[in-house]
Amino acid sequence: MTSSPFSDDAVPLELLRKRAFNLRWAQQPSDVIPLTAADPDFPVCPAIQEQLIRYVREGVLSYGPPEGLPQFREAVAQWMWVTRRLDCTSEAVFATDSAASAMAVVARACLERSDEVLISDPVDFLFHHTIERAGAVPVRVSSSPATSAEEFIAGMEARVTPRTRMLWLCNPHNPLGVVYPRKWLQSVAEWALRHNLRILSDEIWSDVVYAPHGHVSLASLSAEIARSTVTVYGFSKNFALAGLRVGCIVCGDPAWRKQIIAASDAESTVYGVSVLSQVAVIAALQQGRNWLAEFVRHLRGQRDYVLERLMRWPGVTVHPPQGTYVVFPCIRSLSDDAEKFCDYLREDARVALVPGAERWFGPGASGHVRICFATSRRILQEAFDRMEPAIEAIA
Ligand SMILES: Cc1ncc(COP(=O)(O)O)c(C=O)c1O
């Protein structure tokens, strides 16, 4: 019997200590457990590994087409239909060298200096960072896991101005773990359309959703919503391919897509996605579905375990994530400064978390910490065993 790809022994710690950057193993002292950047500790699925080896052995690594390999675009279009009934042609898919850069390309294509973009608060730092980099202004709309569509719309109403151009949504939401239901999305999207706003829907987390919740892709709601929506998608979270820097944009409107591709500079070869990264994605989408299902099953168990352990932290409140592999507890009962709280845990318990600091998630994250649980049960248990006495000491 082969052991699960998500068993305790599957985590290649020595390799992670050399190769996993971005606040993770390779950037921490060797005795610190990082539950930081949302990047799995597990090796990628064997089908991806084999396909990459085969492609390299064949030895031809020429330029690819600017929009992405036809097989890549076709595989994404099929995946979108099969997994979420998002009806898109392969022409609608544009390969990008990460979801982060997909957001940047859309910002460059669609925003001018001082344009305003509505985003939720809190949300992943890439939202405000990318908008600001394009010279535009992120306008934050307060949001919690309990925020109804009516409340979110009221928040947008209060902030919309003649300079507002876009609404950027994160679904499933990092760091809140919310998976927005169809009605919520429909109301919010219709409000945006009434205000002539285009929508960027960041759905990089859409494959990591826990039943009974289900992902609804914004552009699948209606033809009208699809015309005003660009979907950002990626392969770092679902298939653990963060280091290959690959993602994509799905945009059904040919004129808008042309504008986005022009802004990327892919046609001049200044921009482009490694063909190897695209080959990995083709293998993932065509042969990785069972691996992904098993990964999500593992993550569900991890989520439940984290929630159980967090219940022992006095006064700490947490909304169970409906999707993603991050959990975002409010730790105000233990500390009024999330940065200091995280410094303390790193020093005292040798566990690194991400503080709910404005630079990571916006001012709405204050009093919270983000914990990534895409690791083995053994490592997660060890991390909580280390944190528990440190928490008891300050409670
Ligand atoms: C909501 C969200 N969007 C985009 C990204 C960036 O993903 P990528 O690694 O494809 O750039 C992340 C990564 O954490 C994310 O959480």
Coordinates of C-alpha atoms and ligand atoms in Angstrom, one line a residue:
M1 CA 0.0 0.0 0.0
T2 CA 1.4 3.4 -0.9
S3 CA 1.1 6.1 1.8
S4 CA -0.9 9.2 1.3
P5 CA 0.8 12.2 -0.5
F6 CA -0.3 14.2 2.6
S7 CA 1.0 11.9 5.3
D8 CA 3.4 13.1 8.0
D9 CA 6.3 11.6 6.2
A10 CA 5.5 13.3 2.9
V11 CA 6.8 16.7 4.0
P12 CA 10.4 17.0 2.6
L13 CA 11.7 19.2 5.4
E14 CA 15.3 19.3 4.3
L15 CA 14.3 20.5 0.8
L16 CA 11.9 23.0 2.2
R17 CA 14.6 24.5 4.3
K18 CA 16.6 25.1 1.2
R19 CA 13.8 26.0 -1.3
A20 CA 10.7 27.4 0.4
F21 CA 11.1 31.2 0.6
N22 CA 8.6 34.0 1.1
L23 CA 8.6 33.9 5.0
R24 CA 8.8 30.1 5.0
W25 CA 11.3 27.4 5.9
A26 CA 14.3 28.8 4.0
Q27 CA 13.9 32.2 5.6
Q28 CA 13.4 31.2 9.2
P29 CA 15.9 30.0 11.8
S30 CA 16.1 26.2 11.5
D31 CA 14.0 25.6 14.7
V32 CA 11.1 27.8 13.7
I33 CA 7.9 26.3 12.2
P34 CA 6.5 28.7 9.7
L35 CA 2.7 28.7 9.4
T36 CA 3.1 31.9 7.3
A37 CA 2.8 32.3 3.5
A38 CA 0.0 30.2 2.0
D39 CA 2.1 27.7 0.2
P40 CA 1.8 23.9 0.8
D41 CA 4.5 21.9 2.5
F42 CA 3.8 18.9 0.2
P43 CA 5.6 17.9 -3.1
V44 CA 3.6 18.5 -6.2
C45 CA 1.5 15.7 -7.7
P46 CA 3.5 12.9 -9.5
A47 CA 1.8 13.5 -12.8
I48 CA 3.2 17.0 -12.9
Q49 CA 6.7 15.8 -12.0
E50 CA 6.6 13.2 -14.7
Q51 CA 5.3 15.5 -17.4
L52 CA 8.0 18.1 -16.7
I53 CA 10.7 15.5 -16.9
R54 CA 9.3 14.1 -20.2
Y55 CA 9.1 17.5 -21.7
V56 CA 12.6 18.5 -20.7
R57 CA 14.0 15.2 -22.0
E58 CA 12.5 15.9 -25.4
G59 CA 14.8 18.8 -25.5
V60 CA 12.9 21.5 -27.4
L61 CA 12.3 24.6 -25.3
S62 CA 11.5 27.3 -27.9
Y63 CA 9.4 30.4 -27.5
G64 CA 5.7 29.9 -26.9
P65 CA 2.9 32.0 -28.3
P66 CA 2.3 35.3 -26.5
E67 CA -1.2 34.4 -25.1
G68 CA 0.0 31.0 -23.8
L69 CA 0.3 27.5 -25.4
P70 CA -2.9 26.4 -27.1
Q71 CA -2.9 23.3 -25.0
F72 CA -2.7 25.4 -21.8
R73 CA -5.5 27.7 -22.9
E74 CA -7.6 24.7 -23.9
A75 CA -6.9 22.8 -20.6
V76 CA -7.9 25.9 -18.6
A77 CA -11.1 26.5 -20.6
Q78 CA -12.1 22.8 -20.1
W79 CA -11.3 22.9 -16.4
M80 CA -13.4 26.1 -16.0
W81 CA -16.4 24.3 -17.6
V82 CA -16.0 21.0 -15.8
T83 CA -15.3 22.3 -12.3
R84 CA -17.5 25.4 -12.2
R85 CA -19.7 25.6 -15.3
L86 CA -17.8 28.7 -16.4
D87 CA -18.4 28.7 -20.1
C88 CA -15.3 30.1 -21.7
T89 CA -13.5 29.5 -24.9
S90 CA -9.8 28.8 -25.0
E91 CA -9.3 32.2 -26.7
A92 CA -10.6 33.8 -23.5
V93 CA -7.7 32.5 -21.6
F94 CA -4.4 34.4 -21.3
A95 CA -1.5 32.8 -19.6
T96 CA 0.3 35.0 -17.0
D97 CA 3.4 34.4 -15.0
S98 CA 1.4 34.1 -11.7
A99 CA -1.9 35.4 -10.3
A100 CA -0.1 38.3 -8.8
S101 CA 1.1 39.4 -12.2
A102 CA -2.3 38.8 -13.7
M103 CA -3.6 41.4 -11.2
A104 CA -0.8 43.8 -12.2
V105 CA -1.5 43.4 -15.9
V106 CA -5.2 44.0 -15.4
A107 CA -4.4 47.1 -13.3
R108 CA -2.1 48.5 -16.0
A109 CA -4.6 47.8 -18.7
C110 CA -7.6 49.2 -17.0
L111 CA -6.6 51.9 -14.5
E112 CA -5.3 55.4 -14.9
R113 CA -3.6 57.7 -12.3
S114 CA -6.0 58.5 -9.5
D115 CA -8.7 56.1 -10.6
E116 CA -10.3 54.5 -7.6
V117 CA -10.9 50.7 -7.0
L118 CA -13.2 49.3 -4.4
I119 CA -11.6 46.4 -2.4
S120 CA -12.7 44.7 0.8
D121 CA -10.9 45.4 4.1
P122 CA -9.2 43.2 5.1
V123 CA -7.9 41.4 2.0
D124 CA -4.6 40.1 0.8
F125 CA -1.9 42.8 0.4
L126 CA -1.7 42.2 -3.4
F127 CA -4.9 44.0 -3.8
H128 CA -3.8 47.4 -2.5
H129 CA -0.2 46.9 -3.6
T130 CA -1.1 46.2 -7.2
I131 CA -3.6 49.0 -7.5
E132 CA -1.2 51.5 -6.0
R133 CA 1.6 50.3 -8.3
A134 CA -0.6 51.2 -11.3
G135 CA -1.0 54.8 -9.9
A136 CA -4.6 54.2 -8.8
V137 CA -6.2 54.4 -5.4
P138 CA -7.5 51.4 -3.4
V139 CA -10.7 52.3 -1.5
R140 CA -11.4 49.9 1.3
V141 CA -14.9 48.6 2.2
S142 CA -15.1 47.0 5.6
S143 CA -15.9 43.3 5.4
S144 CA -16.2 40.4 7.8
P145 CA -17.3 36.8 7.4
A146 CA -20.8 37.9 8.5
T147 CA -21.1 40.9 6.2
S148 CA -24.3 40.5 4.1
A149 CA -24.5 41.6 0.5
E150 CA -26.7 44.5 1.6
E151 CA -24.1 45.7 4.1
F152 CA -21.3 45.4 1.6
I153 CA -23.3 47.3 -0.9
A154 CA -24.0 50.0 1.6
G155 CA -20.3 50.2 2.3
M156 CA -19.6 50.6 -1.4
E157 CA -22.4 53.2 -1.8
A158 CA -20.7 55.3 0.9
R159 CA -17.4 55.2 -0.9
V160 CA -18.2 55.2 -4.6
T161 CA -17.2 58.4 -6.4
P162 CA -17.1 59.6 -10.0
R163 CA -13.5 58.3 -10.1
T164 CA -14.4 54.7 -9.1
R165 CA -13.6 52.4 -12.1
M166 CA -13.5 48.9 -10.7
L167 CA -14.4 46.5 -8.0
W168 CA -11.9 43.9 -7.1
L169 CA -13.3 40.8 -5.3
C170 CA -11.5 38.0 -3.6
N171 CA -13.5 34.7 -3.7
P172 CA -12.8 32.5 -1.7
H173 CA -11.5 35.3 0.5
N174 CA -7.9 35.4 1.8
P175 CA -7.7 35.9 4.8
L176 CA -11.3 35.6 5.9
G177 CA -11.8 32.1 4.5
V178 CA -15.3 33.1 3.2
V179 CA -16.8 31.5 0.1
Y180 CA -19.4 33.9 -1.2
P181 CA -22.7 32.3 -2.1
R182 CA -24.4 32.9 -5.4
K183 CA -26.9 35.5 -4.2
W184 CA -24.3 37.5 -2.5
L185 CA -22.2 37.6 -5.6
Q186 CA -25.2 38.3 -7.8
S187 CA -26.3 41.3 -5.8
V188 CA -22.8 42.8 -5.5
A189 CA -22.0 42.3 -9.2
E190 CA -25.4 43.8 -10.2
W191 CA -24.7 46.9 -8.1
A192 CA -21.2 47.2 -9.7
L193 CA -22.8 47.0 -13.2
R194 CA -25.3 49.7 -12.3
H195 CA -22.4 51.9 -11.5
N196 CA -20.5 51.0 -14.7
L197 CA -17.7 49.4 -12.8
R198 CA -15.7 46.6 -14.2
I199 CA -14.9 43.7 -11.9
L200 CA -11.8 41.8 -11.2
S201 CA -12.7 38.5 -9.5
D202 CA -9.6 36.8 -7.9
E203 CA -10.5 33.2 -7.8
I204 CA -7.1 31.7 -7.1
W205 CA -8.5 29.9 -4.1
S206 CA -11.5 28.5 -5.8
D207 CA -10.4 24.8 -5.7
V208 CA -9.9 24.8 -2.0
V209 CA -13.5 24.9 -0.7
Y210 CA -15.1 22.7 2.0
A211 CA -18.5 21.2 1.5
P212 CA -21.3 22.1 1.9
H213 CA -19.9 25.3 0.5
G214 CA -19.3 25.4 -3.2
H215 CA -17.4 27.9 -5.4
V216 CA -19.5 30.0 -7.7
S217 CA -17.4 31.8 -10.4
L218 CA -18.6 35.3 -10.8
A219 CA -18.5 35.3 -14.6
S220 CA -20.7 32.2 -14.7
L221 CA -23.7 34.2 -13.2
S222 CA -24.9 35.9 -16.4
A223 CA -23.7 37.0 -19.8
E224 CA -23.9 40.6 -18.7
I225 CA -21.8 40.0 -15.6
A226 CA -19.3 38.0 -17.6
R227 CA -18.8 40.9 -20.1
S228 CA -17.8 43.2 -17.2
T229 CA -15.7 40.6 -15.3
V230 CA -12.1 39.5 -15.7
T231 CA -11.3 36.4 -13.7
V232 CA -7.8 35.9 -12.2
Y233 CA -6.9 32.3 -11.6
G234 CA -3.7 30.5 -10.5
F235 CA -1.9 27.3 -9.6
S236 CA 0.1 28.2 -6.5
K237 CA -2.7 27.3 -4.0
N238 CA -4.4 24.3 -5.6
F239 CA -1.4 22.5 -7.2
A240 CA 1.4 23.9 -5.1
L241 CA 3.2 25.4 -8.1
A242 CA 4.1 28.8 -6.6
G243 CA 7.7 28.6 -7.7
L244 CA 6.7 28.1 -11.3
R245 CA 5.1 31.5 -11.3
V246 CA 2.1 30.7 -13.5
G247 CA -1.5 31.8 -13.5
C248 CA -4.0 33.1 -16.0
I249 CA -6.7 35.6 -16.8
V250 CA -10.1 34.6 -18.2
C251 CA -11.7 37.5 -20.1
G252 CA -14.6 36.8 -22.5
D253 CA -14.7 40.3 -24.0
P254 CA -12.3 40.2 -27.0
A255 CA -11.7 44.0 -27.0
W256 CA -11.0 44.1 -23.3
R257 CA -8.7 41.0 -23.6
K258 CA -6.8 42.7 -26.4
Q259 CA -6.2 45.7 -24.2
I260 CA -5.0 43.4 -21.4
I261 CA -2.6 41.5 -23.6
A262 CA -1.3 44.7 -25.0
A263 CA -0.6 46.1 -21.5
S264 CA 1.3 42.9 -20.6
D265 CA 3.8 43.4 -23.5
A266 CA 3.7 39.7 -24.2
E267 CA 3.5 40.2 -28.0
S268 CA 7.0 41.8 -27.9
T269 CA 8.3 38.9 -25.8
V270 CA 9.1 41.4 -23.0
Y271 CA 6.5 39.5 -21.0
G272 CA 5.7 35.8 -21.1
V273 CA 5.2 32.6 -19.2
S274 CA 7.8 29.8 -19.1
V275 CA 6.6 26.9 -21.3
L276 CA 7.6 24.5 -18.6
S277 CA 5.3 26.2 -16.2
Q278 CA 2.5 25.8 -18.7
V279 CA 3.3 22.2 -19.2
A280 CA 3.0 21.6 -15.5
V281 CA -0.4 23.2 -15.4
I282 CA -1.6 21.1 -18.4
A283 CA -0.6 18.0 -16.5
A284 CA -2.2 19.3 -13.3
L285 CA -5.5 20.0 -14.9
Q286 CA -5.6 16.9 -17.0
Q287 CA -4.3 14.4 -14.5
G288 CA -4.2 16.0 -11.0
R289 CA -7.9 16.0 -10.1
N290 CA -7.7 13.1 -7.7
W291 CA -4.6 14.4 -6.1
L292 CA -6.4 17.8 -5.6
A293 CA -9.5 16.1 -4.1
E294 CA -7.3 14.2 -1.7
F295 CA -5.4 17.4 -0.8
V296 CA -8.7 19.2 0.0
R297 CA -9.8 16.2 2.2
H298 CA -6.5 16.5 4.1
L299 CA -7.0 20.2 4.4
R300 CA -10.5 19.8 5.8
G301 CA -9.1 17.6 8.6
Q302 CA -6.4 20.2 9.2
R303 CA -8.9 23.0 9.4
D304 CA -11.0 21.1 11.9
Y305 CA -7.9 20.4 14.0
V306 CA -6.8 24.1 14.0
L307 CA -10.3 25.2 15.1
E308 CA -10.2 22.6 17.9
R309 CA -6.8 23.8 19.1
L310 CA -7.8 27.5 18.8
M311 CA -10.7 26.9 21.1
R312 CA -8.2 26.4 23.9
W313 CA -6.8 30.0 23.4
P314 CA -8.7 32.0 26.1
G315 CA -11.1 34.5 24.6
V316 CA -10.0 34.0 21.0
T317 CA -12.8 34.0 18.4
V318 CA -12.6 32.5 14.9
H319 CA -14.8 32.0 11.9
P320 CA -14.4 28.5 10.5
P321 CA -12.9 28.9 7.0
Q322 CA -15.3 27.8 4.3
G323 CA -12.4 27.7 1.8
T324 CA -8.7 28.5 1.6
Y325 CA -6.1 26.9 4.0
V326 CA -5.7 29.9 6.2
V327 CA -7.5 30.7 9.4
F328 CA -7.8 34.2 10.8
P329 CA -8.6 34.3 14.5
C330 CA -9.1 37.5 16.5
I331 CA -6.5 37.5 19.3
R332 CA -7.5 40.8 21.0
S333 CA -8.2 38.9 24.2
L334 CA -4.5 38.0 24.4
S335 CA -2.8 41.1 22.9
D336 CA -3.8 44.4 21.5
D337 CA -0.9 44.3 19.1
A338 CA -0.8 41.4 16.6
E339 CA 2.7 42.2 15.5
K340 CA 4.1 42.0 19.0
F341 CA 2.0 38.9 19.6
C342 CA 3.6 37.2 16.5
D343 CA 7.1 38.4 17.6
Y344 CA 6.4 36.8 21.0
L345 CA 5.3 33.5 19.5
R346 CA 8.3 33.4 17.2
E347 CA 10.7 34.0 20.0
D348 CA 9.1 32.0 22.7
A349 CA 7.3 29.2 20.9
R350 CA 9.4 29.1 17.7
V351 CA 6.4 29.3 15.5
A352 CA 5.9 32.0 12.9
L353 CA 2.5 33.4 12.0
V354 CA 1.5 36.4 9.8
P355 CA 0.3 39.3 11.9
G356 CA -2.9 41.1 10.9
A357 CA -0.9 44.2 10.1
E358 CA -2.1 46.9 7.7
R359 CA 0.7 46.2 5.3
W360 CA -0.4 42.6 4.8
F361 CA -4.2 42.9 4.9
G362 CA -5.4 46.5 5.5
P363 CA -6.5 48.2 8.7
G364 CA -9.5 45.9 9.1
A365 CA -7.1 43.1 10.0
S366 CA -6.0 44.6 13.3
G367 CA -6.3 42.3 16.3
H368 CA -6.0 39.2 14.1
V369 CA -3.3 36.7 13.0
R370 CA -3.3 34.5 10.0
I371 CA -2.3 30.8 10.3
C372 CA -1.6 28.7 7.3
F373 CA -2.5 25.0 7.8
A374 CA -1.3 23.4 4.5
T375 CA 1.2 21.2 6.2
S376 CA 1.2 17.7 7.8
R377 CA -0.8 16.9 11.0
R378 CA 2.5 16.2 12.8
I379 CA 3.9 19.7 12.1
L380 CA 0.6 21.4 12.8
Q381 CA 0.3 19.6 16.1
E382 CA 3.9 20.4 17.1
A383 CA 3.3 24.1 16.3
F384 CA 0.2 24.2 18.5
D385 CA 1.9 22.2 21.3
R386 CA 4.6 24.8 21.3
M387 CA 2.2 27.8 21.2
E388 CA -0.1 26.5 23.9
P389 CA 2.2 27.1 26.9
A390 CA 3.2 30.5 25.5
I391 CA -0.5 31.5 25.2
E392 CA -1.2 30.2 28.7
A393 CA 1.7 32.4 30.0
I394 CA 0.1 35.6 28.7
A395 CA -3.6 34.8 29.1
Ligands
LIG1 C1 -5.9 36.1 -3.0 C2 -4.6 35.9 -3.7 N1 -4.4 36.4 -4.9 C3 -3.3 36.2 -5.6 C4 -2.2 35.5 -5.0 C5 -0.9 35.3 -5.7 O1 -0.8 34.1 -6.2 P1 0.5 33.7 -7.2 O2 1.4 32.9 -6.4 O3 -0.1 33.0 -8.4 O4 1.1 35.0 -7.6 C6 -2.4 35.0 -3.7 C7 -1.3 34.3 -3.0 O5 -1.2 34.3 -1.8 C8 -3.6 35.2 -3.0 O6 -3.8 34.7 -1.8

